């Protein structure tokens, strides 16, 4: 095998995310090398305080307070310090010195994206920031690459976990905003100063980034209309619930025609609306509390999770869901960008080539373990439910939900029952044996459906 070249990686910041990135770089060096096509050598970690405790044990010799010297001698720079300065100057210096840059800094990208992109283009290096929007969720690259041959018409995102947690608490417990915020702080979902989250500023940065990529136009924070959730009351939530809605803080970017722009006038919806060359359409970028029908896919996004719902002309509706924050999840997004940037250096291309180094075997369907939905048409007789439940138990398949609906045939006046069962996770083999055994019971008219269930 030919010797792989080594790329020098400088890490700026070793907090929640940076420490996890350093851990992965050191622990998974061989895996990363096989995927990147180069060894990724962590040459230094810039911090403010050399003696601060770290979440991960890391070699002391890697730490430095001289971030500027570090970025000048690197092929790849990962910026995870946060804030505008010195992050901005360090990123610009790194790119001018020919390094590709990966950052999770939504505030900086939203505020000064055009300058950063210009410098990256000038230097011919990659600038990537998948971690800046919705943490672990791969959303920027799908928008930028996978959907580049389509026209996105609308993006709706739950992109701030803190506010989603608070609204979810209010919805599920009837709590007032202040109590739900206090609970979020107690559980570590909200910071001691929660302003950036609850007033929508964090979501607004992400809205600007989503809109820029979705609509191929550079939007900045100034283009985003922003309203937070601090004025949402328990009564608002209760009324929405009564009417079949849930309240979510959404980051929205959508293309509007003339009618849409007129509707937006005077309501704040006009803010951030850019006009096309023909003067008839534009993009509205905004963040505000929003009622969603309870059956909308985004209504099911609970707790501190994030999700982004996209509508595109040809792809139709798409939804991306996952953990929007946290050291490890966010580090996953950073590593994806880093591998892509490393491959761009190795191949001299855009770094999107597929790798096939996993060598994992494909398992047969009988090895699958999941939950199941089973529909049964059964005779309406006493003791039927107990017999069926016992049969499931004998096969090691436990029942999570069992619901019965009685039907009467109008002509024959005979009653039958429809039984719907959802199981806990079981193996495909155990389930198949259970279904065969159920079919043999004299009280079963038919097995109407057997479907796999995910996400229960
Ligand atoms: P953090 O825990 O506050 O860590 C910041 C790190 O940067 C610390 O190690 C700090 O050094 C270092 N640092 C700050 N200013 C510095 C300076 N002037 N010179 C040298 N080092 C400096 O931050 P984080 O939560 O890891 O977030 C990092 C970035 O990722 C931010 O841009 C954030 O918005 C983004 N992000 C975070 C998450 C998340 O879940 N946390 C999710 C998505 C994106 P000391 O340790 O010595 O103080």
Short mmCIF file of N, CA and C in Angstrom, two decimals, residues 5-126:
data_model
loop_
_atom_site.label_atom_id
_atom_site.label_comp_id
_atom_site.label_asym_id
_atom_site.label_seq_id
_atom_site.Cartn_x
_atom_site.Cartn_y
_atom_site.Cartn_z
N UNK A 5 -0.17 10.64 2.54
CA UNK A 5 0.42 11.90 2.97
C UNK A 5 -0.23 12.34 4.28
N UNK A 6 0.41 13.27 4.96
CA UNK A 6 -0.13 13.75 6.24
C UNK A 6 -0.57 15.20 6.10
N UNK A 7 -1.76 15.50 6.56
CA UNK A 7 -2.24 16.88 6.57
C UNK A 7 -2.27 17.38 8.01
N UNK A 8 -1.79 18.61 8.20
CA UNK A 8 -1.73 19.17 9.56
C UNK A 8 -3.05 19.85 9.90
N UNK A 9 -3.60 19.48 11.05
CA UNK A 9 -4.89 20.02 11.48
C UNK A 9 -4.69 20.88 12.72
N UNK A 10 -5.15 22.13 12.64
CA UNK A 10 -5.10 23.02 13.81
C UNK A 10 -6.52 23.16 14.35
N UNK A 11 -6.67 23.02 15.65
CA UNK A 11 -7.99 23.15 16.29
C UNK A 11 -8.02 24.41 17.15
N UNK A 12 -8.98 25.27 16.87
CA UNK A 12 -9.13 26.50 17.67
C UNK A 12 -10.32 26.31 18.60
N UNK A 13 -10.05 26.14 19.89
CA UNK A 13 -11.13 25.93 20.86
C UNK A 13 -11.20 24.48 21.30
N UNK A 14 -11.39 24.30 22.61
CA UNK A 14 -11.47 22.94 23.14
C UNK A 14 -12.57 22.89 24.21
N UNK A 15 -13.73 23.42 23.84
CA UNK A 15 -14.89 23.41 24.75
C UNK A 15 -15.76 22.21 24.47
N UNK A 16 -17.09 22.42 24.54
CA UNK A 16 -18.04 21.31 24.35
C UNK A 16 -17.77 20.54 23.07
N UNK A 17 -17.62 21.27 21.97
CA UNK A 17 -17.46 20.62 20.67
C UNK A 17 -15.99 20.31 20.38
N UNK A 18 -15.12 21.30 20.62
CA UNK A 18 -13.70 21.13 20.29
C UNK A 18 -13.09 19.91 20.97
N UNK A 19 -13.43 19.69 22.24
CA UNK A 19 -12.85 18.55 22.96
C UNK A 19 -13.25 17.23 22.29
N UNK A 20 -14.50 17.16 21.82
CA UNK A 20 -14.95 15.92 21.17
C UNK A 20 -14.28 15.74 19.81
N UNK A 21 -14.06 16.85 19.11
CA UNK A 21 -13.37 16.77 17.82
C UNK A 21 -11.94 16.28 18.04
N UNK A 22 -11.26 16.81 19.07
CA UNK A 22 -9.89 16.38 19.37
C UNK A 22 -9.87 14.88 19.69
N UNK A 23 -10.85 14.44 20.48
CA UNK A 23 -10.93 13.02 20.83
C UNK A 23 -11.05 12.15 19.58
N UNK A 24 -11.96 12.53 18.69
CA UNK A 24 -12.17 11.71 17.48
C UNK A 24 -10.90 11.70 16.63
N UNK A 25 -10.26 12.87 16.49
CA UNK A 25 -9.03 12.95 15.67
C UNK A 25 -7.95 12.00 16.21
N UNK A 26 -7.86 11.91 17.55
CA UNK A 26 -6.82 11.07 18.12
C UNK A 26 -7.23 9.59 18.17
N UNK A 27 -8.50 9.33 18.56
CA UNK A 27 -8.93 7.94 18.74
C UNK A 27 -9.21 7.22 17.43
N UNK A 28 -9.72 7.96 16.43
CA UNK A 28 -10.15 7.31 15.18
C UNK A 28 -9.22 7.64 14.02
N UNK A 29 -7.94 7.85 14.33
CA UNK A 29 -7.00 8.33 13.30
C UNK A 29 -6.96 7.40 12.08
N UNK A 30 -6.98 6.09 12.29
CA UNK A 30 -6.87 5.17 11.15
C UNK A 30 -8.11 5.22 10.27
N UNK A 31 -9.29 5.21 10.94
CA UNK A 31 -10.54 5.28 10.18
C UNK A 31 -10.59 6.59 9.37
N UNK A 32 -10.22 7.68 10.01
CA UNK A 32 -10.27 8.98 9.33
C UNK A 32 -9.30 8.99 8.15
N UNK A 33 -8.14 8.39 8.33
CA UNK A 33 -7.14 8.37 7.25
C UNK A 33 -7.68 7.60 6.05
N UNK A 34 -8.36 6.46 6.33
CA UNK A 34 -8.86 5.66 5.21
C UNK A 34 -9.97 6.40 4.47
N UNK A 35 -10.73 7.20 5.19
CA UNK A 35 -11.83 7.93 4.53
C UNK A 35 -11.34 9.20 3.84
N UNK A 36 -10.33 9.83 4.43
CA UNK A 36 -9.85 11.10 3.86
C UNK A 36 -8.82 10.88 2.77
N UNK A 37 -8.15 9.73 2.82
CA UNK A 37 -7.06 9.50 1.87
C UNK A 37 -5.79 10.22 2.29
N UNK A 38 -5.75 10.65 3.54
CA UNK A 38 -4.55 11.30 4.11
C UNK A 38 -4.62 11.15 5.62
N UNK A 39 -3.47 11.12 6.26
CA UNK A 39 -3.50 11.08 7.73
C UNK A 39 -3.76 12.50 8.22
N UNK A 40 -4.64 12.62 9.21
CA UNK A 40 -4.99 13.94 9.74
C UNK A 40 -4.28 14.09 11.08
N UNK A 41 -3.21 14.88 11.09
CA UNK A 41 -2.42 15.01 12.31
C UNK A 41 -2.82 16.27 13.07
N UNK A 42 -3.32 16.06 14.28
CA UNK A 42 -3.68 17.21 15.12
C UNK A 42 -2.39 17.84 15.63
N UNK A 43 -2.06 19.04 15.12
CA UNK A 43 -0.75 19.63 15.48
C UNK A 43 -0.85 20.60 16.66
N UNK A 44 -2.06 21.03 17.00
CA UNK A 44 -2.17 21.93 18.14
C UNK A 44 -3.60 22.34 18.41
N UNK A 45 -3.86 22.74 19.67
CA UNK A 45 -5.20 23.18 20.07
C UNK A 45 -5.06 24.54 20.75
N UNK A 46 -5.68 25.55 20.17
CA UNK A 46 -5.58 26.89 20.78
C UNK A 46 -6.73 27.10 21.76
N UNK A 47 -6.38 27.55 22.95
CA UNK A 47 -7.38 27.87 23.99
C UNK A 47 -6.98 29.18 24.67
N UNK A 48 -7.85 29.65 25.58
CA UNK A 48 -7.50 30.85 26.34
C UNK A 48 -6.70 30.48 27.58
N UNK A 49 -7.17 29.40 28.23
CA UNK A 49 -6.60 29.04 29.52
C UNK A 49 -6.01 27.63 29.45
N UNK A 50 -4.67 27.55 29.52
CA UNK A 50 -4.00 26.25 29.37
C UNK A 50 -4.36 25.29 30.51
N UNK A 51 -4.76 25.85 31.65
CA UNK A 51 -5.00 25.00 32.82
C UNK A 51 -6.46 24.65 33.05
N UNK A 52 -7.35 25.10 32.15
CA UNK A 52 -8.78 24.81 32.35
C UNK A 52 -9.01 23.31 32.25
N UNK A 53 -9.94 22.77 33.07
CA UNK A 53 -10.23 21.34 32.95
C UNK A 53 -10.91 21.04 31.62
N UNK A 54 -10.62 19.90 31.01
CA UNK A 54 -11.19 19.52 29.72
C UNK A 54 -12.07 18.28 29.89
N UNK A 55 -13.08 18.15 29.06
CA UNK A 55 -13.98 17.00 29.16
C UNK A 55 -13.32 15.70 28.73
N UNK A 56 -12.25 15.86 27.95
CA UNK A 56 -11.57 14.69 27.40
C UNK A 56 -10.10 14.81 27.77
N UNK A 57 -9.48 13.68 28.11
CA UNK A 57 -8.05 13.74 28.44
C UNK A 57 -7.24 13.85 27.15
N UNK A 58 -6.46 14.91 27.05
CA UNK A 58 -5.72 15.16 25.80
C UNK A 58 -4.27 15.49 26.16
N UNK A 59 -3.31 15.14 25.27
CA UNK A 59 -1.90 15.43 25.58
C UNK A 59 -1.70 16.93 25.83
N UNK A 60 -1.07 17.25 26.95
CA UNK A 60 -0.89 18.65 27.35
C UNK A 60 -0.06 19.43 26.33
N UNK A 61 0.89 18.71 25.71
CA UNK A 61 1.80 19.35 24.75
C UNK A 61 1.08 19.92 23.53
N UNK A 62 -0.17 19.50 23.28
CA UNK A 62 -0.89 20.02 22.11
C UNK A 62 -1.43 21.43 22.32
N UNK A 63 -1.59 21.82 23.60
CA UNK A 63 -2.28 23.08 23.88
C UNK A 63 -1.37 24.29 23.72
N UNK A 64 -1.96 25.37 23.23
CA UNK A 64 -1.23 26.63 23.08
C UNK A 64 -2.21 27.79 23.23
N UNK A 65 -1.69 28.95 23.57
CA UNK A 65 -2.54 30.14 23.59
C UNK A 65 -2.24 31.01 22.35
N UNK A 66 -1.28 30.54 21.52
CA UNK A 66 -0.90 31.32 20.34
C UNK A 66 -1.65 30.80 19.10
N UNK A 67 -2.92 31.19 18.99
CA UNK A 67 -3.76 30.70 17.89
C UNK A 67 -3.22 31.16 16.54
N UNK A 68 -2.68 32.36 16.51
CA UNK A 68 -2.22 32.92 15.24
C UNK A 68 -1.08 32.10 14.65
N UNK A 69 -0.12 31.73 15.49
CA UNK A 69 1.01 30.92 15.01
C UNK A 69 0.51 29.56 14.55
N UNK A 70 -0.47 29.03 15.27
CA UNK A 70 -1.00 27.69 14.95
C UNK A 70 -1.63 27.65 13.56
N UNK A 71 -2.46 28.65 13.24
CA UNK A 71 -3.18 28.60 11.96
C UNK A 71 -2.24 28.82 10.76
N UNK A 72 -1.10 29.45 11.01
CA UNK A 72 -0.19 29.74 9.89
C UNK A 72 0.53 28.51 9.38
N UNK A 73 0.53 27.45 10.18
CA UNK A 73 1.29 26.26 9.77
C UNK A 73 0.36 25.05 9.63
N UNK A 74 -0.88 25.27 9.14
CA UNK A 74 -1.82 24.14 9.06
C UNK A 74 -2.40 24.01 7.66
N UNK A 75 -2.76 22.77 7.30
CA UNK A 75 -3.47 22.53 6.03
C UNK A 75 -4.97 22.66 6.23
N UNK A 76 -5.40 22.31 7.45
CA UNK A 76 -6.83 22.36 7.78
C UNK A 76 -6.99 23.04 9.12
N UNK A 77 -7.91 24.00 9.20
CA UNK A 77 -8.14 24.70 10.47
C UNK A 77 -9.60 24.50 10.88
N UNK A 78 -9.78 24.07 12.13
CA UNK A 78 -11.14 23.88 12.66
C UNK A 78 -11.38 24.97 13.70
N UNK A 79 -12.32 25.86 13.42
CA UNK A 79 -12.59 26.96 14.36
C UNK A 79 -13.80 26.63 15.20
N UNK A 80 -13.58 26.40 16.50
CA UNK A 80 -14.68 26.11 17.43
C UNK A 80 -14.53 26.94 18.70
N UNK A 81 -14.17 28.22 18.50
CA UNK A 81 -14.04 29.13 19.63
C UNK A 81 -15.36 29.87 19.86
N UNK A 82 -16.04 30.16 18.76
CA UNK A 82 -17.27 30.96 18.84
C UNK A 82 -16.95 32.45 18.87
N UNK A 83 -18.00 33.28 18.78
CA UNK A 83 -17.81 34.74 18.81
C UNK A 83 -17.29 35.26 17.47
N UNK A 84 -17.25 36.58 17.36
CA UNK A 84 -16.84 37.18 16.08
C UNK A 84 -15.32 37.34 16.01
N UNK A 85 -14.72 38.03 16.95
CA UNK A 85 -13.26 38.14 16.98
C UNK A 85 -12.73 37.45 18.23
N UNK A 86 -11.59 36.80 18.16
CA UNK A 86 -10.64 36.75 17.03
C UNK A 86 -10.95 35.67 15.98
N UNK A 87 -12.12 34.98 16.10
CA UNK A 87 -12.41 33.88 15.17
C UNK A 87 -12.32 34.35 13.71
N UNK A 88 -12.90 35.52 13.42
CA UNK A 88 -12.96 36.01 12.05
C UNK A 88 -11.55 36.22 11.47
N UNK A 89 -10.71 36.93 12.23
CA UNK A 89 -9.35 37.21 11.75
C UNK A 89 -8.55 35.93 11.58
N UNK A 90 -8.72 34.99 12.51
CA UNK A 90 -7.97 33.74 12.43
C UNK A 90 -8.40 32.93 11.21
N UNK A 91 -9.70 32.91 10.93
CA UNK A 91 -10.20 32.17 9.75
C UNK A 91 -9.66 32.81 8.47
N UNK A 92 -9.70 34.13 8.40
CA UNK A 92 -9.21 34.82 7.20
C UNK A 92 -7.71 34.57 7.02
N UNK A 93 -6.95 34.61 8.13
CA UNK A 93 -5.51 34.34 8.06
C UNK A 93 -5.27 32.92 7.56
N UNK A 94 -6.02 31.98 8.11
CA UNK A 94 -5.84 30.58 7.73
C UNK A 94 -6.06 30.41 6.23
N UNK A 95 -7.14 31.00 5.72
CA UNK A 95 -7.46 30.82 4.29
C UNK A 95 -6.42 31.51 3.42
N UNK A 96 -5.98 32.69 3.85
CA UNK A 96 -4.94 33.39 3.06
C UNK A 96 -3.66 32.57 3.00
N UNK A 97 -3.44 31.74 4.03
CA UNK A 97 -2.26 30.88 4.04
C UNK A 97 -2.52 29.55 3.34
N UNK A 98 -3.69 29.40 2.72
CA UNK A 98 -3.96 28.21 1.92
C UNK A 98 -4.64 27.07 2.66
N UNK A 99 -5.09 27.32 3.89
CA UNK A 99 -5.74 26.23 4.64
C UNK A 99 -7.24 26.20 4.36
N UNK A 100 -7.80 24.99 4.32
CA UNK A 100 -9.27 24.85 4.29
C UNK A 100 -9.76 25.05 5.71
N UNK A 101 -10.95 25.64 5.84
CA UNK A 101 -11.47 25.94 7.17
C UNK A 101 -12.82 25.28 7.40
N UNK A 102 -12.97 24.69 8.60
CA UNK A 102 -14.25 24.13 9.04
C UNK A 102 -14.63 24.90 10.29
N UNK A 103 -15.86 25.38 10.36
CA UNK A 103 -16.29 26.11 11.55
C UNK A 103 -17.73 25.75 11.92
N UNK A 104 -18.06 25.96 13.21
CA UNK A 104 -19.44 25.74 13.65
C UNK A 104 -20.06 27.06 14.05
N UNK A 105 -19.41 28.15 13.63
CA UNK A 105 -19.71 29.48 14.14
C UNK A 105 -20.85 30.16 13.35
N UNK A 106 -22.10 29.86 13.73
CA UNK A 106 -23.25 30.40 12.97
C UNK A 106 -23.31 31.92 13.05
N UNK A 107 -22.95 32.47 14.22
CA UNK A 107 -23.02 33.92 14.39
C UNK A 107 -22.11 34.62 13.38
N UNK A 108 -20.89 34.08 13.24
CA UNK A 108 -19.92 34.69 12.33
C UNK A 108 -20.34 34.49 10.87
N UNK A 109 -20.77 33.28 10.52
CA UNK A 109 -21.15 33.01 9.12
C UNK A 109 -22.36 33.86 8.74
N UNK A 110 -23.32 34.00 9.67
CA UNK A 110 -24.52 34.79 9.36
C UNK A 110 -24.19 36.26 9.25
N UNK A 111 -23.23 36.72 10.08
CA UNK A 111 -22.92 38.15 10.10
C UNK A 111 -22.02 38.54 8.93
N UNK A 112 -21.02 37.69 8.67
CA UNK A 112 -19.99 38.12 7.72
C UNK A 112 -19.68 37.06 6.67
N UNK A 113 -20.69 36.24 6.34
CA UNK A 113 -20.50 35.18 5.35
C UNK A 113 -19.89 35.64 4.04
N UNK A 114 -20.38 36.73 3.45
CA UNK A 114 -19.85 37.15 2.16
C UNK A 114 -18.33 37.36 2.18
N UNK A 115 -17.80 38.02 3.22
CA UNK A 115 -16.35 38.24 3.30
C UNK A 115 -15.61 36.91 3.39
N UNK A 116 -16.13 36.01 4.22
CA UNK A 116 -15.46 34.72 4.39
C UNK A 116 -15.46 33.94 3.07
N UNK A 117 -16.60 33.92 2.39
CA UNK A 117 -16.69 33.18 1.12
C UNK A 117 -15.78 33.79 0.06
N UNK A 118 -15.76 35.09 0.02
CA UNK A 118 -14.90 35.78 -0.96
C UNK A 118 -13.45 35.38 -0.78
N UNK A 119 -13.03 35.38 0.49
CA UNK A 119 -11.63 35.04 0.79
C UNK A 119 -11.34 33.58 0.44
N UNK A 120 -12.34 32.70 0.73
CA UNK A 120 -12.16 31.27 0.41
C UNK A 120 -12.02 31.10 -1.10
N UNK A 121 -12.87 31.81 -1.87
CA UNK A 121 -12.81 31.72 -3.34
C UNK A 121 -11.46 32.22 -3.85
N UNK A 122 -11.03 33.34 -3.29
CA UNK A 122 -9.77 33.94 -3.73
C UNK A 122 -8.61 32.98 -3.47
N UNK A 123 -8.64 32.34 -2.29
CA UNK A 123 -7.54 31.46 -1.91
C UNK A 123 -7.70 30.06 -2.52
N UNK A 124 -8.87 29.76 -3.09
CA UNK A 124 -9.12 28.44 -3.67
C UNK A 124 -9.19 27.34 -2.62
N UNK A 125 -9.75 27.67 -1.46
CA UNK A 125 -9.85 26.67 -0.38
C UNK A 125 -11.31 26.44 0.00
N UNK A 126 -11.56 25.31 0.68
CA UNK A 126 -12.93 25.04 1.12
C UNK A 126 -13.22 25.73 2.44
#
